[in-house]
Short mmCIF file of C-alpha atoms in Angstrom, two decimals:
data_model
loop_
_atom_site.label_atom_id
_atom_site.label_comp_id
_atom_site.label_asym_id
_atom_site.label_seq_id
_atom_site.Cartn_x
_atom_site.Cartn_y
_atom_site.Cartn_z
CA MET A 898 0.00 0.00 0.00
CA ARG A 899 1.46 3.32 -1.03
CA ARG A 900 1.93 6.03 1.58
CA PRO A 901 0.17 9.32 0.88
CA PRO A 902 2.58 11.95 -0.43
CA ARG A 903 3.94 14.48 2.07
CA ALA A 904 2.59 17.98 1.84
CA ALA A 905 5.05 20.19 0.04
CA VAL A 906 6.54 23.05 2.07
CA PRO A 907 6.65 26.31 0.11
CA VAL A 908 10.24 27.44 -0.38
CA GLY A 909 9.42 30.96 0.81
CA ALA A 910 7.95 29.70 4.07
CA LEU A 911 11.00 27.50 4.68
CA VAL A 912 13.41 30.40 4.11
CA LEU A 913 11.40 32.63 6.46
CA ALA A 914 11.37 29.97 9.17
CA LEU A 915 15.12 29.47 8.92
CA ALA A 916 15.73 33.20 9.06
CA LEU A 917 13.63 33.59 12.19
CA THR A 918 15.20 30.68 14.03
CA GLY A 919 18.78 31.04 12.85
CA CYS A 920 18.49 27.45 11.54
CA SER A 921 18.37 26.16 15.13
CA GLY A 922 14.77 26.48 16.24
CA GLN A 923 15.62 29.27 18.71
CA PRO A 924 13.69 32.54 19.04
CA PRO A 925 15.55 35.44 17.39
CA GLY A 926 18.22 37.04 19.56
CA GLN A 927 18.64 34.06 21.89
CA SER A 928 21.71 31.88 22.07
CA ALA A 929 21.76 28.13 22.53
CA ALA A 930 23.03 28.67 26.09
CA ALA A 931 20.06 30.89 26.90
CA GLN A 932 17.67 28.32 25.47
CA ALA A 933 19.30 25.57 27.49
CA ARG A 934 18.67 27.48 30.72
CA THR A 935 15.20 27.11 32.15
CA PHE A 936 13.51 29.32 34.71
CA PRO A 937 10.53 28.23 36.81
CA SER A 938 7.19 29.04 35.21
CA GLY A 939 5.57 32.07 36.79
CA THR A 940 8.83 33.82 37.63
CA THR A 941 9.86 37.19 36.22
CA MET A 942 12.95 35.57 34.70
CA HIS A 943 10.79 33.08 32.79
CA ALA A 944 8.48 35.85 31.54
CA ILE A 945 11.44 37.91 30.31
CA GLN A 946 13.01 34.90 28.59
CA GLN A 947 9.74 34.04 26.84
CA ARG A 948 9.28 37.66 25.75
CA GLY A 949 12.82 37.77 24.42
CA GLU A 950 13.72 41.14 25.92
CA VAL A 951 14.03 42.87 29.27
CA VAL A 952 12.38 46.28 29.76
CA VAL A 953 14.65 48.59 31.76
CA GLY A 954 14.07 52.10 33.06
CA VAL A 955 17.20 54.23 32.58
CA LYS A 956 18.32 57.84 32.65
CA TYR A 957 18.95 59.66 29.38
CA ASP A 958 20.74 62.73 30.75
CA GLN A 959 23.59 61.42 32.93
CA PRO A 960 26.97 61.13 31.20
CA SER A 961 29.05 58.06 32.05
CA PHE A 962 25.99 56.34 33.57
CA GLY A 963 22.89 56.77 31.41
CA LEU A 964 23.09 59.16 28.47
CA LEU A 965 21.22 59.07 25.17
CA ASN A 966 23.85 59.44 22.45
CA PRO A 967 22.51 62.05 19.99
CA LEU A 968 24.47 60.51 17.11
CA THR A 969 23.37 56.89 17.56
CA GLY A 970 20.05 57.45 19.32
CA LYS A 971 21.06 54.78 21.84
CA PRO A 972 21.74 55.11 25.57
CA GLU A 973 25.24 54.46 26.90
CA GLY A 974 27.08 54.43 30.22
CA PHE A 975 27.75 52.25 33.26
CA ASP A 976 24.05 51.74 34.09
CA ILE A 977 23.46 50.70 30.48
CA GLU A 978 26.28 48.16 30.67
CA ILE A 979 24.67 46.64 33.76
CA ALA A 980 21.35 46.43 31.89
CA ARG A 981 23.08 44.70 28.97
CA LEU A 982 24.69 42.25 31.37
CA VAL A 983 21.25 41.33 32.74
CA ALA A 984 19.79 41.02 29.25
CA GLU A 985 22.53 38.67 28.12
CA ASP A 986 22.01 36.51 31.20
CA LEU A 987 18.23 36.24 30.81
CA THR A 988 17.83 36.21 27.02
CA GLY A 989 21.20 35.21 25.61
CA SER A 990 22.02 38.58 24.03
CA PRO A 991 23.05 41.95 25.51
CA HIS A 992 21.07 43.63 22.76
CA ASN A 993 17.69 42.33 23.93
CA VAL A 994 16.88 45.41 26.01
CA ARG A 995 14.00 47.84 25.57
CA TYR A 996 15.00 51.07 27.28
CA VAL A 997 12.40 53.33 28.86
CA GLU A 998 13.45 56.78 30.02
CA THR A 999 12.87 57.35 33.72
CA VAL A 1000 13.49 60.41 35.86
CA THR A 1001 14.08 60.55 39.59
CA SER A 1002 10.46 61.24 40.47
CA ASN A 1003 8.82 58.38 38.50
CA ARG A 1004 11.08 55.38 39.09
CA GLU A 1005 8.95 53.77 41.80
CA ALA A 1006 5.75 54.46 39.84
CA PHE A 1007 7.11 52.83 36.68
CA ILE A 1008 7.99 49.69 38.64
CA GLU A 1009 4.68 49.57 40.51
CA GLN A 1010 2.68 50.11 37.30
CA GLY A 1011 4.58 47.37 35.45
CA LYS A 1012 5.93 49.74 32.82
CA VAL A 1013 9.42 48.30 33.34
CA ASP A 1014 10.88 45.05 34.63
CA LEU A 1015 13.84 46.79 36.24
CA VAL A 1016 15.13 50.27 36.95
CA ILE A 1017 18.88 50.73 36.49
CA ALA A 1018 19.14 54.49 36.66
CA SER A 1019 21.58 55.69 39.33
CA TYR A 1020 18.93 54.36 41.70
CA VAL A 1021 20.06 55.02 45.26
CA VAL A 1022 18.70 52.77 48.00
CA ASN A 1023 16.93 54.33 50.99
CA GLU A 1024 14.30 53.25 53.50
CA LYS A 1025 11.51 55.27 51.88
CA ARG A 1026 12.04 53.61 48.49
CA LYS A 1027 12.40 50.15 50.04
CA LYS A 1028 8.81 50.44 51.24
CA LYS A 1029 7.65 50.56 47.60
CA VAL A 1030 10.19 48.51 45.62
CA SER A 1031 12.88 45.88 46.13
CA PHE A 1032 16.58 46.24 45.36
CA ALA A 1033 19.43 43.94 44.33
CA GLY A 1034 23.04 45.00 44.70
CA PRO A 1035 24.58 47.40 45.20
CA TYR A 1036 26.45 47.48 41.91
CA TYR A 1037 28.06 50.85 42.70
CA ASP A 1038 29.10 52.62 45.91
CA THR A 1039 28.75 56.39 45.90
CA GLY A 1040 27.68 59.28 48.14
CA ILE A 1041 25.79 62.56 48.17
CA ALA A 1042 28.15 65.34 47.04
CA VAL A 1043 28.16 68.96 45.89
CA LEU A 1044 28.64 70.36 42.37
CA ALA A 1045 29.75 74.00 42.17
CA ARG A 1046 30.97 76.42 39.54
CA ARG A 1047 34.68 76.10 38.90
CA ASP A 1048 35.21 79.83 39.42
CA ASP A 1049 33.43 79.80 42.82
CA ARG A 1050 36.02 78.83 45.41
CA SER A 1051 33.85 79.93 48.34
CA ILE A 1052 32.21 76.46 48.38
CA ARG A 1053 34.59 74.01 50.06
CA ASP A 1054 32.01 71.69 51.62
CA ALA A 1055 28.25 71.36 52.16
CA HIS A 1056 28.18 73.77 55.11
CA ASP A 1057 29.16 76.61 52.76
CA LEU A 1058 25.70 76.23 51.14
CA ASP A 1059 23.95 77.83 54.15
CA GLY A 1060 21.52 80.50 52.92
CA ARG A 1061 22.25 79.79 49.25
CA PRO A 1062 19.95 78.51 46.48
CA VAL A 1063 20.82 74.87 45.69
CA CYS A 1064 19.26 72.69 43.00
CA VAL A 1065 18.03 69.15 43.66
CA ALA A 1066 15.84 66.78 41.66
CA GLN A 1067 12.18 66.41 42.55
CA GLY A 1068 11.64 63.31 44.68
CA SER A 1069 15.36 62.76 45.26
CA HIS A 1070 16.87 61.49 48.48
CA SER A 1071 19.21 64.50 48.38
CA ALA A 1072 16.23 66.82 48.79
CA GLU A 1073 15.58 65.16 52.15
CA VAL A 1074 19.18 64.89 53.34
CA LEU A 1075 20.49 68.35 52.45
CA PRO A 1076 18.16 70.41 54.73
CA LYS A 1077 19.10 68.15 57.65
CA VAL A 1078 22.81 68.81 57.09
CA VAL A 1079 22.39 72.48 56.15
CA PRO A 1080 19.13 73.78 57.70
CA GLY A 1081 19.47 77.22 56.11
CA VAL A 1082 19.77 75.99 52.51
CA ARG A 1083 17.26 77.24 49.92
CA LEU A 1084 16.10 74.30 47.82
CA VAL A 1085 15.30 74.76 44.12
CA GLU A 1086 13.74 71.65 42.56
CA PHE A 1087 13.79 70.57 38.90
CA SER A 1088 12.73 67.34 37.19
CA SER A 1089 16.27 66.34 36.18
CA TYR A 1090 19.86 67.19 36.95
CA SER A 1091 20.55 68.39 33.43
CA TYR A 1092 18.25 71.31 34.27
CA CYS A 1093 20.10 71.77 37.56
CA ALA A 1094 23.43 71.95 35.75
CA GLN A 1095 22.09 74.61 33.39
CA ALA A 1096 20.69 76.62 36.30
CA LEU A 1097 24.10 76.41 37.98
CA LYS A 1098 25.89 77.66 34.89
CA ASP A 1099 23.31 80.44 34.51
CA ARG A 1100 23.95 81.45 38.15
CA ARG A 1101 20.31 80.92 39.12
CA VAL A 1102 21.59 78.55 41.82
CA ASP A 1103 24.96 78.31 43.57
CA ALA A 1104 25.29 74.52 43.65
CA THR A 1105 23.70 71.19 42.83
CA VAL A 1106 23.55 68.35 45.33
CA THR A 1107 23.00 64.67 44.52
CA SER A 1108 24.88 61.37 44.17
CA GLU A 1109 28.50 61.85 43.16
CA SER A 1110 27.93 59.35 40.35
CA ILE A 1111 25.58 61.85 38.71
CA LEU A 1112 27.80 64.84 39.39
CA ILE A 1113 30.81 63.15 37.79
CA GLY A 1114 28.90 63.02 34.53
CA LEU A 1115 27.83 66.66 34.75
CA GLU A 1116 31.43 67.72 35.37
CA GLN A 1117 32.48 65.59 32.41
CA GLN A 1118 30.09 67.53 30.18
CA ASN A 1119 31.21 70.90 31.55
CA PRO A 1120 34.86 70.51 32.59
CA ASP A 1121 35.70 74.22 32.24
CA GLU A 1122 32.64 75.43 34.15
CA LEU A 1123 31.74 72.91 36.87
CA ARG A 1124 33.58 70.92 39.55
CA VAL A 1125 32.69 68.24 42.09
CA VAL A 1126 33.51 69.39 45.62
CA PRO A 1127 35.44 66.69 47.58
CA GLY A 1128 33.61 64.88 50.37
CA TYR A 1129 30.22 63.26 51.00
CA LEU A 1130 27.18 64.43 52.93
CA GLU A 1131 26.14 60.80 53.19
CA ALA A 1132 27.35 57.48 51.79
CA GLU A 1133 25.02 55.83 49.26
CA GLN A 1134 24.53 52.57 47.39
CA THR A 1135 23.26 52.33 43.81
CA ALA A 1136 21.24 49.19 43.03
CA ILE A 1137 18.80 47.54 40.62
CA GLY A 1138 15.17 48.28 41.47
CA PHE A 1139 12.26 45.92 40.73
CA ALA A 1140 8.79 44.92 41.96
CA LYS A 1141 8.40 44.73 45.71
CA GLY A 1142 8.74 41.23 47.16
CA ASP A 1143 9.95 39.41 44.01
CA ARG A 1144 12.21 36.99 45.89
CA GLU A 1145 13.10 34.80 42.91
CA LEU A 1146 14.26 37.78 40.87
CA HIS A 1147 16.17 39.17 43.84
CA ALA A 1148 18.04 35.90 44.32
CA HIS A 1149 18.86 35.64 40.62
CA LEU A 1150 20.11 39.22 40.25
CA THR A 1151 22.17 38.91 43.42
CA GLY A 1152 23.87 35.81 42.03
CA LEU A 1153 24.44 37.47 38.67
CA LEU A 1154 26.06 40.58 40.17
CA LYS A 1155 28.34 38.51 42.41
CA GLU A 1156 29.40 36.44 39.40
CA ALA A 1157 30.05 39.59 37.33
CA VAL A 1158 32.31 40.95 40.05
CA ARG A 1159 34.22 37.64 40.29
CA ASP A 1160 34.71 37.08 36.57
CA GLY A 1161 35.70 40.67 35.75
CA ARG A 1162 32.64 41.80 33.81
CA TRP A 1163 31.84 44.44 36.42
CA GLY A 1164 35.36 45.86 36.19
CA ALA A 1165 35.27 45.87 32.39
CA ALA A 1166 31.96 47.78 32.40
CA TYR A 1167 33.36 50.35 34.84
CA ARG A 1168 36.60 50.88 32.94
CA ALA A 1169 34.69 51.37 29.67
CA THR A 1170 32.49 54.11 31.15
CA VAL A 1171 33.06 55.85 34.49
CA GLY A 1172 36.69 54.83 34.69
CA LYS A 1173 37.47 56.83 31.54
CA VAL A 1174 36.44 59.98 33.40
CA THR A 1175 37.73 59.37 36.92
CA GLY A 1176 40.86 57.44 36.00
CA GLN A 1177 40.20 55.34 39.09
CA ARG A 1178 39.91 51.59 39.59
CA PRO A 1179 37.55 51.37 42.55
CA LYS A 1180 37.04 48.32 44.70
CA PRO A 1181 33.85 46.54 43.53
CA PRO A 1182 30.97 46.85 46.00
CA GLU A 1183 29.96 44.00 48.26
CA ILE A 1184 26.61 42.60 47.06
CA THR A 1185 24.78 42.70 50.38
CA LEU A 1186 21.24 43.96 49.72
#
């Protein structure tokens, strides 16, 4: 008895299928290693792997950390390198990232509303934020510092800001800390530190106060006009933010960051970004959160 003939596969459909799978049956953008790894169903890691990309909230106005390159239209910096590291781990490719611009005042909201999977945006850990979101890290140790005009030598530390107008970002931890250290300071709030830097150059304010990691980038953009004043008002830790109580994701990100420190990927990311500006080789942070 003759077998019925097999249905012919159109050549065009076969070519399309091979193009989409890379001739290996894998979703586009995912390596064989990523496909071999399995995450428990129902976890954030599994959802990201199935989607094929991780959605990350980042800054677009902070040189060396998160800056949108006007020539390429793509963000770059140390925070971006950390996001790419996570993407490669979860999807098999560092390019499988969808970036969403976040500013200081909307980072918690974007996480709570599910607009992003993670926030990697110079996100400093504090008790107020920990009530709304969870953190993994830190991946960078920093501190609250002062940015002043290079020609203004009257500002040697934070106490010299007494009675002066000082710019901070809306919703920032610095806006809470600074008045406690300098009760007589006059706060001026803007939505981002790029506006603060312009106000400083225009002499509408006398200083800008926030994490040194942010101020380093602003000084990098304006080396002849602005300078970071030595010293910290308060030590800080920068970490990855995500949905409150996601224990599986926390455990996975903690393991990933520890591995990146051990195998040198953290150091390579730092040297390619912040290290080019500071010339320093800092000790990697202890992943303790």
